[in-house]
Amino acid sequence: MKEEIKGKQVTGLWIKAQPMADSNEMTINLVVLGKTQTGKSAAGNSLLGSADFESRLCPSSVTMCCSLGRSGRILGLIRRNGHESALCVRVLDTPSYPHSALSKEQVRDMVRAALAQHFGEEGLHLALLVLRADLPVCPDESDDTVQLIQELLGPTWKDFTAVLLTHADKAEEAGYSEETYLHSASSTLLSLLSSVQHKYIFLDNHSSIIKEERNIVLRKLLNFIRRNNYQILKHSKE
């Protein structure tokens, strides 16, 4: 069945509906974006169940280029027509924005090229804006990364963006449940979460998360993608 293009081409982007084919495997494509030391690479490793991306404490930006990681076949999350299907997760790790060694233009152009290279054919399902749950989000603080997402994803960016709140274990250690955390959160963070239709996930920042925790996160991501009618963003290589 031929895919139908929804909407018009905007700045090199196509929005398409992805038909749910009768297949024994589904792949979801994700990109992680955020500032230095927010835990982007660690979050990518958690989603993949691997250590594909370098992640360590450093006074400067660690990630210098975009890199793609791919999980193995994950079972137990998807069923189609009464049969179990496997899930494959692909994550594009990106340099921080702003970056301690690269200009904003360099990071933007690098990420745009990587999106076209890796997801130009299959399309992007979700951009994950990574913020730290153990630090307050102040006015103007998230503007740079949100602006980058808007430039990369175009006018429909809110449909294709979710917020990933890392270091949630530290917030929990301080006595905050998800409910009390959001009740005490800044108006800046609450406004951002509202703009992306409350698509957010809390993620612990342990060196590795157990399989059950990972599956909970992946189920939430699949729900976000389902709510967006399995649409994908295709980035032109031109």
Short mmCIF file of C-alpha atoms in Angstrom, two decimals:
data_model
loop_
_atom_site.label_atom_id
_atom_site.label_comp_id
_atom_site.label_asym_id
_atom_site.label_seq_id
_atom_site.Cartn_x
_atom_site.Cartn_y
_atom_site.Cartn_z
CA MET A 1 0.00 0.00 0.00
CA LYS A 2 1.44 3.33 -1.01
CA GLU A 3 1.93 5.87 1.78
CA GLU A 4 -0.07 9.07 1.53
CA ILE A 5 1.68 12.35 2.23
CA LYS A 6 -0.07 14.36 4.90
CA GLY A 7 0.32 18.11 4.52
CA LYS A 8 2.91 19.82 2.39
CA GLN A 9 6.65 19.79 2.17
CA VAL A 10 8.11 22.38 4.54
CA THR A 11 11.81 23.31 4.51
CA GLY A 12 12.88 19.92 3.22
CA LEU A 13 10.53 17.93 5.50
CA TRP A 14 7.75 15.54 4.59
CA ILE A 15 5.14 14.44 7.12
CA LYS A 16 3.88 10.97 6.29
CA ALA A 17 1.61 8.40 7.85
CA GLN A 18 3.45 5.16 8.46
CA PRO A 19 1.25 2.17 7.65
CA MET A 20 1.33 -0.59 10.24
CA ALA A 21 2.38 -3.44 7.98
CA ASP A 22 1.84 -7.06 8.95
CA SER A 23 5.43 -7.60 9.98
CA ASN A 24 7.15 -9.47 12.76
CA GLU A 25 9.27 -6.42 13.58
CA MET A 26 8.69 -2.68 14.10
CA THR A 27 11.46 -0.07 14.20
CA ILE A 28 11.15 3.30 15.93
CA ASN A 29 13.60 6.10 15.18
CA LEU A 30 14.52 8.59 17.91
CA VAL A 31 16.92 11.51 18.28
CA VAL A 32 18.13 12.89 21.64
CA LEU A 33 18.75 16.64 21.93
CA GLY A 34 19.75 18.80 24.86
CA LYS A 35 22.41 20.77 26.70
CA THR A 36 25.77 19.57 28.01
CA GLN A 37 25.64 17.09 30.92
CA THR A 38 21.88 16.61 30.80
CA GLY A 39 22.39 12.90 30.21
CA LYS A 40 21.57 12.60 26.50
CA SER A 41 24.07 9.85 25.74
CA ALA A 42 23.25 7.95 28.95
CA ALA A 43 19.56 8.15 28.08
CA GLY A 44 20.30 6.81 24.60
CA ASN A 45 22.20 3.89 26.12
CA SER A 46 19.27 3.16 28.45
CA LEU A 47 16.82 3.09 25.54
CA LEU A 48 19.11 0.81 23.53
CA GLY A 49 20.05 -1.43 26.44
CA SER A 50 23.70 -1.01 25.54
CA ALA A 51 26.73 1.24 25.94
CA ASP A 52 26.95 2.51 22.35
CA PHE A 53 27.46 6.15 23.34
CA GLU A 54 30.26 7.58 25.46
CA SER A 55 28.84 9.01 28.67
CA ARG A 56 30.89 10.43 31.54
CA LEU A 57 31.15 13.40 33.86
CA CYS A 58 33.25 16.12 32.23
CA PRO A 59 33.59 19.91 32.60
CA SER A 60 33.21 20.24 28.83
CA SER A 61 30.93 18.71 26.19
CA VAL A 62 31.73 15.02 25.65
CA THR A 63 29.86 14.22 22.43
CA MET A 64 31.56 15.79 19.41
CA CYS A 65 29.59 14.24 16.54
CA CYS A 66 26.34 12.47 15.78
CA SER A 67 26.26 8.69 16.06
CA LEU A 68 23.56 6.08 15.56
CA GLY A 69 22.90 3.18 17.89
CA ARG A 70 20.57 0.24 17.30
CA SER A 71 19.05 -2.14 19.80
CA GLY A 72 18.57 -5.84 19.40
CA ARG A 73 15.10 -7.32 18.89
CA ILE A 74 12.95 -6.53 21.95
CA LEU A 75 10.08 -8.91 22.61
CA GLY A 76 6.97 -8.57 24.73
CA LEU A 77 5.97 -5.00 23.87
CA ILE A 78 3.99 -5.25 20.62
CA ARG A 79 1.26 -7.56 19.41
CA ARG A 80 -0.29 -7.48 15.92
CA ASN A 81 -3.25 -9.55 14.85
CA GLY A 82 -2.88 -11.67 17.95
CA HIS A 83 0.81 -12.38 17.36
CA GLU A 84 3.85 -11.01 19.14
CA SER A 85 6.11 -8.71 17.13
CA ALA A 86 9.63 -7.58 17.95
CA LEU A 87 10.60 -3.96 18.52
CA CYS A 88 13.84 -2.44 17.30
CA VAL A 89 14.96 0.95 18.62
CA ARG A 90 17.32 3.26 16.75
CA VAL A 91 18.69 6.29 18.61
CA LEU A 92 20.65 9.17 17.11
CA ASP A 93 22.95 10.73 19.71
CA THR A 94 23.89 14.36 19.08
CA PRO A 95 26.35 16.98 20.35
CA SER A 96 25.00 19.29 23.02
CA TYR A 97 23.40 22.58 22.07
CA PRO A 98 24.99 24.98 22.99
CA HIS A 99 28.35 23.19 22.87
CA SER A 100 31.63 23.96 24.62
CA ALA A 101 33.70 23.56 21.42
CA LEU A 102 31.29 23.77 18.48
CA SER A 103 29.24 26.74 17.31
CA LYS A 104 25.46 26.58 17.26
CA GLU A 105 25.55 26.60 13.47
CA GLN A 106 27.98 23.65 13.39
CA VAL A 107 25.79 21.59 15.72
CA ARG A 108 22.59 22.47 13.84
CA ASP A 109 24.05 21.60 10.44
CA MET A 110 25.61 18.40 11.78
CA VAL A 111 22.35 17.19 13.30
CA ARG A 112 20.31 18.11 10.23
CA ALA A 113 22.72 16.16 7.99
CA ALA A 114 22.66 13.16 10.32
CA LEU A 115 18.85 13.11 10.39
CA ALA A 116 18.79 13.08 6.59
CA GLN A 117 21.50 10.41 6.42
CA HIS A 118 20.10 7.98 8.99
CA PHE A 119 16.35 8.68 8.94
CA GLY A 120 15.90 10.12 5.45
CA GLU A 121 14.24 6.95 4.18
CA GLU A 122 12.49 5.50 7.23
CA GLY A 123 11.64 8.83 8.88
CA LEU A 124 11.88 10.17 12.44
CA HIS A 125 9.25 9.21 15.00
CA LEU A 126 10.25 11.36 17.98
CA ALA A 127 12.78 13.94 19.10
CA LEU A 128 13.55 13.63 22.80
CA LEU A 129 14.36 16.93 24.50
CA VAL A 130 16.55 15.91 27.46
CA LEU A 131 16.34 17.99 30.65
CA ARG A 132 17.60 17.26 34.17
CA ALA A 133 14.91 16.57 36.73
CA ASP A 134 17.28 17.48 39.57
CA LEU A 135 17.80 21.04 38.29
CA PRO A 136 15.16 23.78 37.94
CA VAL A 137 14.20 24.86 34.43
CA CYS A 138 14.39 28.64 34.49
CA PRO A 139 12.96 31.19 32.03
CA ASP A 140 14.90 31.30 28.74
CA GLU A 141 17.03 28.31 29.79
CA SER A 142 15.48 25.81 27.40
CA ASP A 143 14.98 28.34 24.59
CA ASP A 144 18.17 27.39 22.70
CA THR A 145 17.35 23.70 22.42
CA VAL A 146 13.67 24.32 21.71
CA GLN A 147 14.70 26.71 18.93
CA LEU A 148 17.00 24.01 17.51
CA ILE A 149 14.14 21.50 17.54
CA GLN A 150 11.87 24.00 15.79
CA GLU A 151 14.50 24.57 13.10
CA LEU A 152 15.05 20.82 12.63
CA LEU A 153 11.45 19.64 12.75
CA GLY A 154 9.55 22.60 11.36
CA PRO A 155 6.14 23.99 12.35
CA THR A 156 4.78 20.63 13.54
CA TRP A 157 7.65 20.12 16.01
CA LYS A 158 5.29 19.82 19.00
CA ASP A 159 3.72 16.68 17.52
CA PHE A 160 7.12 15.02 17.16
CA THR A 161 8.74 16.10 20.45
CA ALA A 162 8.70 14.55 23.91
CA VAL A 163 10.56 15.66 27.05
CA LEU A 164 12.88 13.21 28.80
CA LEU A 165 13.57 14.20 32.42
CA THR A 166 16.81 12.47 33.44
CA HIS A 167 18.31 12.10 36.94
CA ALA A 168 14.80 11.35 38.20
CA ASP A 169 16.36 9.10 40.86
CA LYS A 170 17.93 12.19 42.46
CA ALA A 171 14.57 13.96 42.54
CA GLU A 172 13.07 10.86 44.13
CA GLU A 173 15.86 10.76 46.73
CA ALA A 174 14.93 14.36 47.60
CA GLY A 175 11.40 13.20 48.37
CA TYR A 176 9.63 14.05 45.10
CA SER A 177 7.22 11.71 43.42
CA GLU A 178 6.32 12.50 39.80
CA GLU A 179 3.11 14.14 41.01
CA THR A 180 4.72 16.32 43.67
CA TYR A 181 7.59 17.18 41.32
CA LEU A 182 5.23 18.52 38.67
CA HIS A 183 3.21 20.34 41.32
CA SER A 184 6.39 22.18 42.37
CA ALA A 185 7.89 22.62 38.88
CA SER A 186 8.58 26.01 37.37
CA SER A 187 6.04 27.63 35.07
CA THR A 188 8.70 27.41 32.33
CA LEU A 189 8.82 23.61 32.51
CA LEU A 190 5.04 23.27 32.86
CA SER A 191 4.51 25.50 29.82
CA LEU A 192 6.96 23.40 27.79
CA LEU A 193 5.27 20.15 28.81
CA SER A 194 1.91 21.61 27.88
CA SER A 195 3.19 22.69 24.46
CA VAL A 196 4.23 19.11 23.62
CA GLN A 197 0.85 17.73 24.76
CA HIS A 198 2.28 16.44 28.06
CA LYS A 199 4.52 13.90 26.37
CA TYR A 200 7.16 13.44 29.06
CA ILE A 201 9.02 10.59 30.73
CA PHE A 202 11.03 10.47 33.96
CA LEU A 203 14.22 8.45 33.64
CA ASP A 204 16.66 7.35 36.32
CA ASN A 205 20.31 8.02 35.60
CA HIS A 206 21.81 4.78 36.82
CA SER A 207 24.60 3.32 34.69
CA SER A 208 22.07 0.76 33.50
CA ILE A 209 18.35 0.33 34.04
CA ILE A 210 16.72 -3.02 34.54
CA LYS A 211 14.75 -4.60 31.73
CA GLU A 212 11.37 -3.88 33.36
CA GLU A 213 12.15 -0.15 33.74
CA ARG A 214 13.35 0.04 30.16
CA ASN A 215 10.19 -1.64 28.91
CA ILE A 216 8.03 0.87 30.81
CA VAL A 217 9.85 3.75 29.10
CA LEU A 218 9.58 2.10 25.66
CA ARG A 219 5.85 1.49 26.15
CA LYS A 220 5.39 5.19 26.89
CA LEU A 221 7.32 6.14 23.75
CA LEU A 222 5.22 3.73 21.69
CA ASN A 223 2.09 5.34 23.14
CA PHE A 224 3.33 8.80 22.11
CA ILE A 225 3.98 7.52 18.58
CA ARG A 226 0.54 5.87 18.50
CA ARG A 227 -1.11 9.13 19.65
CA ASN A 228 0.59 10.83 16.71
CA ASN A 229 -1.01 8.27 14.37
CA TYR A 230 2.37 6.67 13.64
CA GLN A 231 3.36 9.71 11.59
CA ILE A 232 7.00 10.19 10.65
CA LEU A 233 9.11 13.14 9.60
CA LYS A 234 11.27 12.55 6.56
CA HIS A 235 14.29 14.80 6.12
CA SER A 236 15.37 15.51 2.56
CA LYS A 237 19.03 14.87 1.75
CA GLU A 238 19.03 17.75 -0.71
#
